[in-house]
Structures are given as C-alpha cells and as structure tokens.
Amino acid sequence: MKKIKYTALFLLFISFMSCDNDTLEDLRERGQEESIELEAFTQGSADFSKYVSMGNSLTAGFADGALYKIAQENSMPAILAQQFAALGNGGTFTQPLMNDNVGGLLAGGTQIQGFGPRLVLDLSGPRPAPVPLQSLVPSAVPTTDIVLNNPTGPFNNLGVPGAKSFHLLAPGYGNIGALPNANPYFVRMTGTSPDASVIELAIAQQPSFVSLWIGNNDVLGYALSGGDGTNPITPLAGDIGVGFEATYQALIGSLTTNISGVQGILGNIPNVTAIPHFTTVPHNPVPLDAATAGAVNQAYMEYNGGLQLALANSLITAEEANARTINFEASSSNAVVIVDEDLTDLSGLGLPNFRQATEEDLLVLPASSFIGTLADPQNPLSVNGVAIPLSDKWVLTPEEQNEIKTATMAFNNVIETAAAASGFALFDANTLLDRVASTGVETNGLVITSTLATGGAFSLDGVHPTSRGYALVANEMLKAIDATYGSNFEASGNLVDVSTFSTTYSASLLE
C-alpha cells in the first residue's frame, strides 16, 4: 500500500455585498464625496512608558515549529511596543533575538534534541506542503548557541516557548546547570541571574504596563500528545506551582504588589482543538481497492465476532458493538482504526479497545505522514491506521476533547476574574479563535481563516500564528486596551495594517 499523506489546502474566497438601491457608480461617487474623520490619538489613562510582556511561545513570536529572528521581530508584543512608542510615549523594547532565521538551538555546538530549524513551504510538488527547512536547504544550520552566544538583557519580551503557568514562578527555570529540566529558551534570558524566575525578571524592570498571556500550554500539551497522559492538563485546584488557580493568582499578586500602579492586559486561553493541528487531517484518509479491503476485513473477522459474543453476554450494548465493528470498503475514504481507552474493557475475552474513527475524532497533524506507513517494513500488511490501529497519541477522542474544553473554561474564568479584580484589560483569545475557525475574520481587505498554509492565521506547524496572525492578535489587544484605559487606537485609525504582515517566509531567508 502506498504511503498516505494528507495536507489540507483550500482556496480563499472573498465575497462582496451588494446594495439593492445603489449602483456601483453611485457607491464610487459617494466614497469620493464622503470621508471618515478620525479622532486625534489619545492614550487615555494608560502609561506605556515601559512595557514588559510575559507568556509562552505565543508571546515569544514562535512560528513554523521554531523561534527565529524575523518572526520574533513581528511578534505580538513587538507590534504592540511599536504602536506604544509611535503614539503613546512608549520606550524601547528589547527582545532576546535569535542569531538567524534558520531557527533551532545549539548547546556547545551540538543541536539540542527537539529544537531544530523551522518549517517552510515546499512548492515543488503537486500540492504545497510544509517541510523541514533543511530538506530544501541542506546547508541551513542553527547558529544560536545557549552556551556560547546568549544576548544581553534585560528583555522586555519574556515570552518563553513551552512555558506553563507555574513555570513563570519557578526559580532555576533558566539555569543552564539545571538542564534538561531548565528551558533552553529561558537560559538565553537569565544572564547573570540564572536562578531568577520569569516573574522576578519582569518585576525587576518595574514596568508601567505589562501583558500576560499564559495558560495555553497548560491544556495544549495534553492535546498535542493526543491525551495519552504523558503531558497532563494542569489541575485547577492545588497549591501555588501546582494548581492553575492559585498559580495564576500568585502571578497577578506578584505584579500588583511589587510594581506600584502597574497597568496591563491579560490574555485568556483559546479553544486549542480548533487550531489546524487538529482540524487538517480527516478521520477517513485511507484509500483501498476491493481486494485489499477484503483482506483487511478478513483479518478483523475474529475481532468483530468477539464483539457479537460480548453483545450476546450483555457486556456491551448494541450501540457500542456497532461503533466498534471494523469494516473497510473499496473506497478512497475509509476511516482509520484507533485505540480508544474509553471503550468497555473486553480484555477478559481477549479483545482490545479498537474502533474506526468518526468525524467526532480529531487526528493530530503529524498523523498525516504516519498513516499508511508500515509498522514492520518486511510485512506489507502491517499498515499503520489500517491493520495496526493508531495509538492514543495520534488522536483526540470526544472524551479527551471534553476534558480540554472543561479545563479551558475553568482556567478562563480564573483569568477573567483576575482581570476584573486588578483592573487590567482582557484580551478574549477564545472568542477570536472561534471566529477565525468558524467564519474567518475580515480585516484590511482580507479574510483570515484557520486553514493550514492558506488561511493566513496559522503558521506551518498548525499551532502558532503567522506574523499576520500575530498582527491580528495585537489589534485585538489594542481594542481591549482602548476599552479599559480610554485610549483610542482603533477610533484614531492606529491599529496596524494586518495585510502588510507576511504569512510565510522563504526558505532562502537564513540570516
């Protein structure tokens, strides 16, 4: 069987609204006669003179599976700082920039495992597809070394890719001597204070205005691992450093207690299951001819017969027996077979927890290059996703999705309560992503959607925004700041033009 790959690439359609009573010429003339008079800019009660941002990869500017220089320069806080400096008496904004646009980290000249170069778009095939940079440019190598060439702070952007809520309070999280438990990205920021926490480095700068967007990884890690338990959701309850609620309250308390009159904006957590990492690979990507389908069905005959025995003995319902029965057809769209731990345990009958996926299941993006490969290269029948069911790490079942939804709602309630209590603005990332994923967001003559590679919002890793996506986020933050502090970035026409920001960067961009 040929290796099955799937990359969703869709065309973008722009719709135009018509008016019953006006001709096109009427509208043109009206547009020439009427102009919108913008307000003069005011920053209201906000003090942008010293801005510090805290968070995870979404704050750092991570994109395309890596952190690299041009993406950092177009990160959400960098865009905010640009507007603050141009209009609101904002100061300088220093970021821990990578050395190159390759991405990836070295330690003493050796690439750190799991910290490789960025993804790029390969246009040479029948369909554009995300591929590792080095597959197109073999000579591209990382040059950022956490032992040999860390930049000098203090840094206004304290976004640490991979950080969960409790990591921002953790001493030693950026101590190179604590590797592998320390975070290599944060090692680059701590300088002469290797045991300082993220929150301590922020407080030391005594900012007038802060942004805090943290908590995404507290649920995303579980989702990216397919809910297999290797990266559990942070519990809501528990002590500081353990439970999300106490930890988040401690973060806000540290800022408001130790920085007199500090202002800021908090970001809540989006519905991570709506990102392209979980919506691109279909549940039914398996093409089979009649002969192959018959052979696979023969292999599952004993399993299906065992289900009927379990039904006869009232161990499962007829509904579950039907859901677990495996059947392939001569078709281009057979559903993959998965392991579902929430099915009734029939191990007493020697039956595993197998079923075919449905539209309710979400397959992770890396499954696109795994489904259809051979578990045993010497056995042409050992096809992953067909004869060999996909393990838990490849799919989010409805039960696992519900766990994520429940945790996200609870965490967002904590964040919203903290924003109200502290007087900080609130950026509703959850609502924004729902709009991007469901209808798209129209701005600056564009419709931005969550479709992988072509939608404009998400980079090639299917998780992190593009530079254009980060610009969209920055604008929404500016609107929220307007609402809380009386500034008027929006009404004065001083949101950024999202259309001027890139969605992809060429593989030739290395320096």
Short mmCIF file of C-alpha atoms in Angstrom, two decimals:
data_model
loop_
_atom_site.label_atom_id
_atom_site.label_comp_id
_atom_site.label_asym_id
_atom_site.label_seq_id
_atom_site.Cartn_x
_atom_site.Cartn_y
_atom_site.Cartn_z
CA MET A 1 0.00 0.00 0.00
CA LYS A 2 1.29 3.42 -0.85
CA LYS A 3 2.15 5.79 1.98
CA ILE A 4 -0.84 8.03 2.60
CA LYS A 5 -0.23 11.72 3.15
CA TYR A 6 -2.76 14.45 3.66
CA THR A 7 -2.34 18.18 3.67
CA ALA A 8 -5.42 20.38 3.57
CA LEU A 9 -5.03 23.30 1.22
CA PHE A 10 -8.04 25.32 0.28
CA LEU A 11 -8.64 28.33 -1.95
CA LEU A 12 -9.66 31.58 -0.27
CA PHE A 13 -12.92 33.07 -1.49
CA ILE A 14 -13.79 36.74 -0.94
CA SER A 15 -17.44 37.65 -1.01
CA PHE A 16 -18.84 41.02 -1.95
CA MET A 17 -22.01 42.51 -0.55
CA SER A 18 -24.43 44.21 -2.92
CA CYS A 19 -26.83 47.05 -2.30
CA ASP A 20 -30.34 46.98 -3.74
CA ASN A 21 -30.74 50.75 -4.16
CA ASP A 22 -27.26 51.90 -5.22
CA THR A 23 -25.42 51.29 -8.43
CA LEU A 24 -21.69 50.68 -8.41
CA GLU A 25 -21.16 54.20 -9.79
CA ASP A 26 -23.29 55.70 -7.01
CA LEU A 27 -21.15 53.96 -4.42
CA ARG A 28 -17.95 55.14 -6.05
CA GLU A 29 -19.15 58.74 -6.11
CA ARG A 30 -20.29 58.52 -2.51
CA GLY A 31 -16.92 57.13 -1.49
CA GLN A 32 -15.23 60.10 -3.13
CA GLU A 33 -17.58 62.61 -1.52
CA GLU A 34 -17.66 61.17 1.99
CA SER A 35 -14.64 60.72 4.21
CA ILE A 36 -14.42 59.43 7.74
CA GLU A 37 -12.94 61.96 10.12
CA LEU A 38 -10.70 60.15 12.59
CA GLU A 39 -10.25 61.18 16.17
CA ALA A 40 -6.94 62.57 17.38
CA PHE A 41 -5.00 59.91 19.22
CA THR A 42 -5.15 59.79 22.99
CA GLN A 43 -3.63 57.20 25.27
CA GLY A 44 -6.25 57.85 27.93
CA SER A 45 -5.10 56.85 31.39
CA ALA A 46 -2.66 54.24 30.10
CA ASP A 47 1.07 54.58 30.76
CA PHE A 48 3.07 52.81 28.05
CA SER A 49 6.45 54.31 29.00
CA LYS A 50 7.90 50.92 29.98
CA TYR A 51 6.27 47.80 28.58
CA VAL A 52 7.16 44.21 29.55
CA SER A 53 5.46 41.11 28.13
CA MET A 54 5.28 37.68 29.74
CA GLY A 55 3.99 34.38 28.44
CA ASN A 56 4.89 31.38 26.34
CA SER A 57 5.56 30.78 22.63
CA LEU A 58 2.59 32.96 21.65
CA THR A 59 4.34 35.91 23.29
CA ALA A 60 7.82 34.98 22.04
CA GLY A 61 6.72 35.02 18.38
CA PHE A 62 7.23 31.30 17.79
CA ALA A 63 6.08 30.18 14.32
CA ASP A 64 6.58 27.36 11.83
CA GLY A 65 7.75 24.98 14.54
CA ALA A 66 10.67 27.17 15.68
CA LEU A 67 11.74 30.51 17.10
CA TYR A 68 13.59 32.61 14.53
CA LYS A 69 14.55 36.25 14.17
CA ILE A 70 12.09 37.74 11.70
CA ALA A 71 9.16 36.03 13.42
CA GLN A 72 10.31 37.49 16.75
CA GLU A 73 10.55 40.93 15.17
CA ASN A 74 6.89 40.53 14.21
CA SER A 75 5.74 39.02 17.49
CA MET A 76 2.57 40.28 19.13
CA PRO A 77 4.35 42.28 21.88
CA ALA A 78 6.81 43.75 19.36
CA ILE A 79 3.86 45.05 17.34
CA LEU A 80 2.24 46.49 20.47
CA ALA A 81 5.51 48.12 21.51
CA GLN A 82 5.81 49.69 18.06
CA GLN A 83 2.40 51.32 18.46
CA PHE A 84 3.13 52.36 22.05
CA ALA A 85 6.41 54.00 21.02
CA ALA A 86 4.97 55.77 17.99
CA LEU A 87 1.88 57.11 19.73
CA GLY A 88 1.82 56.58 23.47
CA ASN A 89 5.21 57.70 24.75
CA GLY A 90 6.42 54.11 24.84
CA GLY A 91 10.06 53.31 25.42
CA THR A 92 12.49 50.89 23.81
CA PHE A 93 11.55 47.22 23.52
CA THR A 94 14.36 44.66 23.71
CA GLN A 95 13.87 41.04 22.68
CA PRO A 96 16.20 38.03 23.07
CA LEU A 97 16.55 37.69 19.32
CA MET A 98 17.84 34.50 17.77
CA ASN A 99 21.03 34.76 15.69
CA ASP A 100 19.37 33.73 12.43
CA ASN A 101 16.22 32.90 10.50
CA VAL A 102 17.01 29.21 10.47
CA GLY A 103 15.69 28.57 13.96
CA GLY A 104 16.85 25.84 16.30
CA LEU A 105 19.19 25.84 19.29
CA LEU A 106 22.70 24.57 19.92
CA ALA A 107 24.49 23.84 23.18
CA GLY A 108 28.24 23.99 22.83
CA GLY A 109 27.96 23.46 19.08
CA THR A 110 25.59 20.48 19.25
CA GLN A 111 21.96 20.82 18.25
CA ILE A 112 19.63 20.31 21.18
CA GLN A 113 17.22 17.45 20.51
CA GLY A 114 13.76 18.72 19.67
CA PHE A 115 14.99 22.25 18.88
CA GLY A 116 15.52 22.06 15.13
CA PRO A 117 15.12 24.56 12.27
CA ARG A 118 11.82 25.99 11.12
CA LEU A 119 9.33 24.57 8.63
CA VAL A 120 9.00 26.07 5.15
CA LEU A 121 6.53 25.65 2.31
CA ASP A 122 7.65 23.29 -0.45
CA LEU A 123 6.07 24.36 -3.74
CA SER A 124 7.73 21.74 -5.92
CA GLY A 125 5.12 19.01 -5.58
CA PRO A 126 1.54 18.75 -6.85
CA ARG A 127 0.42 20.49 -3.66
CA PRO A 128 2.32 22.95 -1.48
CA ALA A 129 3.35 21.20 1.72
CA PRO A 130 5.17 22.09 4.96
CA VAL A 131 8.64 20.52 5.11
CA PRO A 132 11.72 20.97 7.34
CA LEU A 133 13.93 23.81 6.11
CA GLN A 134 16.95 21.54 5.68
CA SER A 135 15.08 19.33 3.20
CA LEU A 136 15.16 22.30 0.78
CA VAL A 137 18.35 23.97 2.01
CA PRO A 138 20.67 21.25 3.39
CA SER A 139 23.31 23.83 4.27
CA ALA A 140 20.99 25.67 6.67
CA VAL A 141 22.20 25.09 10.23
CA PRO A 142 21.28 26.77 13.53
CA THR A 143 23.78 29.29 14.89
CA THR A 144 22.12 30.25 18.17
CA ASP A 145 24.09 28.61 20.99
CA ILE A 146 22.88 28.78 24.61
CA VAL A 147 26.44 28.15 25.84
CA LEU A 148 28.43 30.42 23.54
CA ASN A 149 26.40 33.47 22.50
CA ASN A 150 23.44 34.47 24.63
CA PRO A 151 22.22 38.07 24.24
CA THR A 152 22.35 40.68 26.98
CA GLY A 153 19.21 41.81 28.79
CA PRO A 154 17.13 42.94 30.48
CA PHE A 155 14.47 41.87 28.00
CA ASN A 156 11.06 43.42 27.54
CA ASN A 157 9.81 40.26 25.85
CA LEU A 158 9.87 37.47 28.42
CA GLY A 159 7.86 35.01 26.34
CA VAL A 160 9.30 31.52 26.88
CA PRO A 161 8.25 28.85 24.39
CA GLY A 162 7.00 25.77 26.20
CA ALA A 163 6.23 27.54 29.48
CA LYS A 164 3.17 26.60 31.50
CA SER A 165 1.64 28.86 34.14
CA PHE A 166 3.73 27.53 37.02
CA HIS A 167 6.99 27.86 35.07
CA LEU A 168 6.78 31.66 35.31
CA LEU A 169 7.23 31.39 39.09
CA ALA A 170 9.88 28.65 39.03
CA PRO A 171 13.43 29.54 40.16
CA GLY A 172 16.12 27.87 38.08
CA TYR A 173 13.88 27.50 35.03
CA GLY A 174 16.57 29.37 33.09
CA ASN A 175 19.66 27.89 34.76
CA ILE A 176 21.82 26.07 32.23
CA GLY A 177 23.17 23.91 35.02
CA ALA A 178 19.67 22.52 35.56
CA LEU A 179 19.28 21.14 32.03
CA PRO A 180 17.32 19.14 30.91
CA ASN A 181 14.79 20.43 33.46
CA ALA A 182 15.53 24.06 32.60
CA ASN A 183 14.13 25.67 29.45
CA PRO A 184 16.85 26.39 26.84
CA TYR A 185 14.97 29.44 25.59
CA PHE A 186 14.85 30.93 29.07
CA VAL A 187 18.54 30.13 29.61
CA ARG A 188 19.18 32.78 26.96
CA MET A 189 17.39 35.42 29.06
CA THR A 190 18.61 34.97 32.63
CA GLY A 191 22.20 36.21 32.16
CA THR A 192 23.94 36.82 35.47
CA SER A 193 20.83 35.76 37.43
CA PRO A 194 20.43 32.13 36.28
CA ASP A 195 18.01 31.21 39.06
CA ALA A 196 15.70 34.21 38.58
CA SER A 197 12.14 33.38 37.61
CA VAL A 198 10.27 34.97 34.71
CA ILE A 199 8.11 36.99 37.09
CA GLU A 200 11.17 38.21 39.01
CA LEU A 201 12.86 39.43 35.83
CA ALA A 202 9.67 41.29 34.91
CA ILE A 203 9.29 42.91 38.33
CA ALA A 204 12.96 43.95 38.40
CA GLN A 205 12.29 46.22 35.42
CA GLN A 206 9.38 47.99 37.20
CA PRO A 207 7.27 48.28 34.05
CA SER A 208 4.38 50.71 33.79
CA PHE A 209 2.45 48.35 31.53
CA VAL A 210 2.53 44.56 31.22
CA SER A 211 0.93 41.88 29.08
CA LEU A 212 0.48 38.35 30.42
CA TRP A 213 -0.74 35.61 28.10
CA ILE A 214 -0.15 32.29 29.84
CA GLY A 215 -2.10 29.05 30.32
CA ASN A 216 -2.32 27.82 26.75
CA ASN A 217 0.32 25.13 27.33
CA ASP A 218 -1.49 24.00 30.48
CA VAL A 219 -4.04 22.37 28.16
CA LEU A 220 -2.21 22.34 24.82
CA GLY A 221 0.47 19.90 25.98
CA TYR A 222 -2.22 17.33 26.74
CA ALA A 223 -3.86 17.96 23.37
CA LEU A 224 -0.66 17.73 21.34
CA SER A 225 0.13 14.36 22.95
CA GLY A 226 -3.29 13.06 21.88
CA GLY A 227 -4.40 12.93 25.50
CA ASP A 228 -2.21 9.89 26.12
CA GLY A 229 -1.34 11.01 29.66
CA THR A 230 2.32 11.85 29.07
CA ASN A 231 1.61 15.59 29.35
CA PRO A 232 -1.38 16.01 31.66
CA ILE A 233 -3.63 19.04 31.95
CA THR A 234 -2.63 21.29 34.84
CA PRO A 235 -5.14 20.76 37.67
CA LEU A 236 -7.36 23.71 38.54
CA ALA A 237 -7.00 23.23 42.30
CA GLY A 238 -3.79 22.87 44.26
CA ASP A 239 -1.05 24.92 45.86
CA ILE A 240 0.90 27.64 44.08
CA GLY A 241 3.07 25.95 41.49
CA VAL A 242 0.65 23.02 41.24
CA GLY A 243 -2.91 24.25 40.70
CA PHE A 244 -3.71 26.73 37.92
CA GLU A 245 -5.97 28.95 40.04
CA ALA A 246 -3.52 29.52 42.90
CA THR A 247 -0.61 29.87 40.49
CA TYR A 248 -2.32 32.45 38.31
CA GLN A 249 -3.47 34.44 41.32
CA ALA A 250 0.11 34.40 42.61
CA LEU A 251 1.36 35.76 39.28
CA ILE A 252 -1.09 38.67 39.32
CA GLY A 253 -0.48 39.27 43.02
CA SER A 254 3.28 39.42 42.47
CA LEU A 255 2.87 42.04 39.76
CA THR A 256 0.35 44.27 41.53
CA THR A 257 2.07 44.04 44.92
CA ASN A 258 5.61 44.68 43.71
CA ILE A 259 5.02 47.23 40.93
CA SER A 260 3.27 50.38 42.09
CA GLY A 261 0.40 51.42 39.84
CA VAL A 262 1.13 48.78 37.21
CA GLN A 263 -1.33 48.52 34.33
CA GLY A 264 -1.74 45.73 31.85
CA ILE A 265 -3.65 43.30 29.73
CA LEU A 266 -4.30 39.58 30.27
CA GLY A 267 -4.98 37.07 27.53
CA ASN A 268 -7.27 34.10 28.03
CA ILE A 269 -6.93 30.63 26.51
CA PRO A 270 -8.34 29.75 23.08
CA ASN A 271 -10.09 26.53 22.21
CA VAL A 272 -6.95 24.64 21.20
CA THR A 273 -8.90 21.89 19.43
CA ALA A 274 -9.95 24.44 16.78
CA ILE A 275 -6.40 25.02 15.53
CA PRO A 276 -5.23 23.41 12.24
CA HIS A 277 -3.06 20.93 14.12
CA PHE A 278 -6.31 19.12 14.95
CA THR A 279 -8.57 20.04 12.04
CA THR A 280 -6.43 19.30 8.97
CA VAL A 281 -6.14 15.51 8.88
CA PRO A 282 -9.51 13.83 8.18
CA HIS A 283 -10.72 10.78 10.07
CA ASN A 284 -11.10 8.85 6.79
CA PRO A 285 -8.00 9.29 4.60
CA VAL A 286 -7.47 5.62 3.68
CA PRO A 287 -7.92 4.56 0.00
CA LEU A 288 -8.43 0.83 -0.59
CA ASP A 289 -9.31 -1.28 -3.58
CA ALA A 290 -11.78 -4.17 -3.26
CA ALA A 291 -9.13 -6.85 -2.86
CA THR A 292 -7.25 -5.02 -0.12
CA ALA A 293 -10.45 -4.09 1.71
CA GLY A 294 -11.49 -7.74 1.65
CA ALA A 295 -8.13 -8.87 3.04
CA VAL A 296 -8.28 -6.33 5.86
CA ASN A 297 -11.85 -7.30 6.73
CA GLN A 298 -10.79 -10.93 6.86
CA ALA A 299 -8.08 -10.01 9.35
CA TYR A 300 -10.64 -8.28 11.59
CA MET A 301 -13.26 -11.07 11.34
CA GLU A 302 -12.26 -12.67 14.64
CA TYR A 303 -12.35 -9.31 16.43
CA ASN A 304 -15.81 -8.48 15.04
CA GLY A 305 -17.03 -11.94 16.02
CA GLY A 306 -15.81 -11.37 19.57
CA LEU A 307 -17.88 -8.20 19.74
CA GLN A 308 -21.00 -10.19 18.90
CA LEU A 309 -20.17 -12.61 21.71
CA ALA A 310 -19.74 -9.68 24.12
CA LEU A 311 -23.11 -8.34 22.98
CA ALA A 312 -24.79 -11.71 23.48
CA ASN A 313 -23.44 -11.79 27.03
CA SER A 314 -24.66 -8.23 27.71
CA LEU A 315 -21.09 -6.96 28.21
CA ILE A 316 -21.66 -4.15 25.73
CA THR A 317 -24.69 -2.51 24.17
CA ALA A 318 -25.71 -2.91 20.56
CA GLU A 319 -24.68 0.72 20.01
CA GLU A 320 -21.16 0.05 21.25
CA ALA A 321 -20.92 -3.17 19.26
CA ASN A 322 -21.80 -1.26 16.10
CA ALA A 323 -19.33 1.52 16.93
CA ARG A 324 -16.52 -0.98 17.47
CA THR A 325 -17.20 -3.15 14.43
CA ILE A 326 -14.46 -2.63 11.84
CA ASN A 327 -15.33 -2.66 8.16
CA PHE A 328 -13.39 -1.41 5.13
CA GLU A 329 -14.72 -0.86 1.63
CA ALA A 330 -13.41 -0.25 -1.86
CA SER A 331 -13.27 3.49 -1.39
CA SER A 332 -10.92 6.47 -1.30
CA SER A 333 -12.13 7.50 2.14
CA ASN A 334 -12.02 4.69 4.70
CA ALA A 335 -11.80 5.67 8.36
CA VAL A 336 -8.63 4.78 10.24
CA VAL A 337 -8.67 2.27 13.10
CA ILE A 338 -7.79 3.73 16.50
CA VAL A 339 -7.32 2.62 20.10
CA ASP A 340 -9.98 4.13 22.36
CA GLU A 341 -9.31 3.73 26.07
CA ASP A 342 -12.85 4.83 26.95
CA LEU A 343 -14.46 1.77 25.38
CA THR A 344 -15.67 -1.04 27.61
CA ASP A 345 -12.79 -3.24 28.72
CA LEU A 346 -13.21 -6.60 27.00
CA SER A 347 -9.73 -7.89 27.72
CA GLY A 348 -11.34 -10.85 29.50
CA LEU A 349 -12.47 -12.00 26.07
CA GLY A 350 -9.09 -11.19 24.58
CA LEU A 351 -10.49 -8.18 22.72
CA PRO A 352 -8.59 -4.88 22.51
CA ASN A 353 -10.23 -1.43 22.57
CA PHE A 354 -10.36 -0.88 18.81
CA ARG A 355 -12.80 1.07 16.66
CA GLN A 356 -12.78 3.12 13.49
CA ALA A 357 -12.57 6.88 13.82
CA THR A 358 -15.57 9.14 13.21
CA GLU A 359 -15.98 12.82 12.38
CA GLU A 360 -16.02 13.49 16.12
CA ASP A 361 -12.41 12.37 16.49
CA LEU A 362 -9.51 14.77 15.87
CA LEU A 363 -6.30 13.40 14.37
CA VAL A 364 -3.10 15.32 15.13
CA LEU A 365 -1.26 16.88 12.21
CA PRO A 366 1.82 14.56 12.36
CA ALA A 367 -0.54 11.65 11.67
CA SER A 368 -0.60 12.81 8.05
CA SER A 369 2.87 11.35 7.49
CA PHE A 370 2.35 8.28 9.71
CA ILE A 371 -0.93 6.84 8.46
CA GLY A 372 -0.19 4.33 5.70
CA THR A 373 3.40 3.59 6.72
CA LEU A 374 4.41 0.06 7.69
CA ALA A 375 4.88 -0.94 11.31
CA ASP A 376 7.04 -3.79 10.03
CA PRO A 377 8.91 -2.93 6.80
CA GLN A 378 9.06 -6.64 5.98
CA ASN A 379 5.29 -7.05 6.25
CA PRO A 380 3.27 -5.21 3.58
CA LEU A 381 0.07 -5.84 5.54
CA SER A 382 1.26 -4.05 8.71
CA VAL A 383 -0.20 -0.71 7.66
CA ASN A 384 -0.46 1.88 10.41
CA GLY A 385 -4.02 3.11 10.76
CA VAL A 386 -5.41 0.04 8.99
CA ALA A 387 -4.10 -3.31 10.22
CA ILE A 388 -2.22 -1.56 13.03
CA PRO A 389 -4.55 0.78 14.95
CA LEU A 390 -3.39 4.29 15.77
CA SER A 391 -2.38 4.59 19.42
CA ASP A 392 -3.76 7.22 21.76
CA LYS A 393 -1.11 9.83 20.93
CA TRP A 394 -2.38 10.21 17.35
CA VAL A 395 -5.99 11.13 18.08
CA LEU A 396 -8.17 13.16 20.44
CA THR A 397 -11.40 11.32 21.17
CA PRO A 398 -14.57 13.23 22.12
CA GLU A 399 -13.97 12.35 25.79
CA GLU A 400 -10.49 13.83 25.66
CA GLN A 401 -11.76 16.91 23.84
CA ASN A 402 -14.31 17.40 26.59
CA GLU A 403 -11.56 17.30 29.23
CA ILE A 404 -9.76 20.07 27.35
CA LYS A 405 -12.93 22.13 26.99
CA THR A 406 -13.79 21.81 30.68
CA ALA A 407 -10.28 22.83 31.78
CA THR A 408 -10.14 25.75 29.34
CA MET A 409 -13.45 27.14 30.58
CA ALA A 410 -12.32 26.85 34.20
CA PHE A 411 -8.93 28.47 33.51
CA ASN A 412 -10.54 31.31 31.58
CA ASN A 413 -12.87 32.00 34.47
CA VAL A 414 -9.78 32.41 36.68
CA ILE A 415 -8.17 34.77 34.14
CA GLU A 416 -11.31 36.87 33.68
CA THR A 417 -11.77 37.16 37.44
CA ALA A 418 -8.14 38.27 37.81
CA ALA A 419 -8.54 40.90 35.10
CA ALA A 420 -11.62 42.36 36.77
CA ALA A 421 -10.02 42.37 40.22
CA SER A 422 -6.79 44.01 39.06
CA GLY A 423 -8.36 46.47 36.64
CA PHE A 424 -6.36 45.02 33.77
CA ALA A 425 -7.73 44.79 30.24
CA LEU A 426 -8.79 41.36 28.97
CA PHE A 427 -7.94 40.01 25.52
CA ASP A 428 -10.53 37.36 24.63
CA ALA A 429 -8.38 34.98 22.57
CA ASN A 430 -11.01 32.28 22.91
CA THR A 431 -13.66 34.25 21.06
CA LEU A 432 -11.19 35.48 18.45
CA LEU A 433 -10.02 31.97 17.54
CA ASP A 434 -13.59 30.71 17.35
CA ARG A 435 -14.32 33.47 14.81
CA VAL A 436 -11.19 32.71 12.80
CA ALA A 437 -12.01 28.99 12.76
CA SER A 438 -15.74 29.24 12.04
CA THR A 439 -16.34 32.23 9.76
CA GLY A 440 -12.95 33.86 9.29
CA VAL A 441 -12.15 37.43 10.30
CA GLU A 442 -12.33 40.22 7.73
CA THR A 443 -9.74 42.97 8.16
CA ASN A 444 -7.75 45.29 5.90
CA GLY A 445 -9.32 43.78 2.79
CA LEU A 446 -8.50 40.21 3.82
CA VAL A 447 -10.47 37.30 5.19
CA ILE A 448 -8.23 35.47 7.65
CA THR A 449 -9.11 31.85 8.44
CA SER A 450 -7.56 28.92 10.26
CA THR A 451 -6.97 26.78 7.17
CA LEU A 452 -3.44 25.40 7.25
CA ALA A 453 -0.97 27.18 4.94
CA THR A 454 -3.55 29.27 3.05
CA GLY A 455 -5.81 30.77 5.72
CA GLY A 456 -3.32 33.38 6.85
CA ALA A 457 -3.79 32.99 10.59
CA PHE A 458 -1.66 29.94 11.36
CA SER A 459 1.91 29.08 10.51
CA LEU A 460 3.06 25.78 9.07
CA ASP A 461 3.16 23.96 12.41
CA GLY A 462 -0.62 24.28 12.67
CA VAL A 463 -0.34 25.60 16.24
CA HIS A 464 1.26 29.05 16.24
CA PRO A 465 0.14 32.17 14.35
CA THR A 466 1.87 33.64 11.34
CA SER A 467 3.23 37.19 11.54
CA ARG A 468 -0.12 38.22 10.08
CA GLY A 469 -1.90 36.22 12.77
CA TYR A 470 0.16 37.92 15.48
CA ALA A 471 -0.74 41.31 13.97
CA LEU A 472 -4.42 40.36 14.18
CA VAL A 473 -3.92 39.44 17.86
CA ALA A 474 -2.10 42.73 18.52
CA ASN A 475 -5.00 44.70 17.06
CA GLU A 476 -7.50 42.88 19.26
CA MET A 477 -5.32 43.65 22.26
CA LEU A 478 -5.21 47.33 21.32
CA LYS A 479 -9.02 47.33 21.14
CA ALA A 480 -9.21 45.79 24.60
CA ILE A 481 -6.75 48.39 25.92
CA ASP A 482 -8.95 51.11 24.41
CA ALA A 483 -11.98 49.74 26.26
CA THR A 484 -10.24 49.61 29.64
CA TYR A 485 -7.90 52.60 29.67
CA GLY A 486 -9.68 55.09 27.45
CA SER A 487 -7.10 55.11 24.67
CA ASN A 488 -8.36 55.20 21.10
CA PHE A 489 -6.01 53.22 18.89
CA GLU A 490 -9.00 51.96 16.91
CA ALA A 491 -11.01 55.17 16.63
CA SER A 492 -7.94 57.19 15.65
CA GLY A 493 -7.04 54.75 12.88
CA ASN A 494 -3.94 53.48 14.65
CA LEU A 495 -4.45 49.75 14.53
CA VAL A 496 -1.80 48.07 12.39
CA ASP A 497 -2.50 47.14 8.78
CA VAL A 498 -2.67 43.35 9.02
CA SER A 499 -2.27 42.97 5.25
CA THR A 500 1.31 44.24 5.41
CA PHE A 501 2.45 41.29 7.54
CA SER A 502 3.69 38.06 5.97
CA THR A 503 2.16 34.59 6.25
CA THR A 504 5.23 32.62 5.15
CA TYR A 505 8.94 33.29 4.82
CA SER A 506 11.11 31.98 2.01
CA ALA A 507 13.46 29.06 2.58
CA SER A 508 16.24 31.29 1.28
CA LEU A 509 15.84 33.67 4.25
CA LEU A 510 18.60 32.40 6.54
CA GLU A 511 20.48 35.38 8.03
#
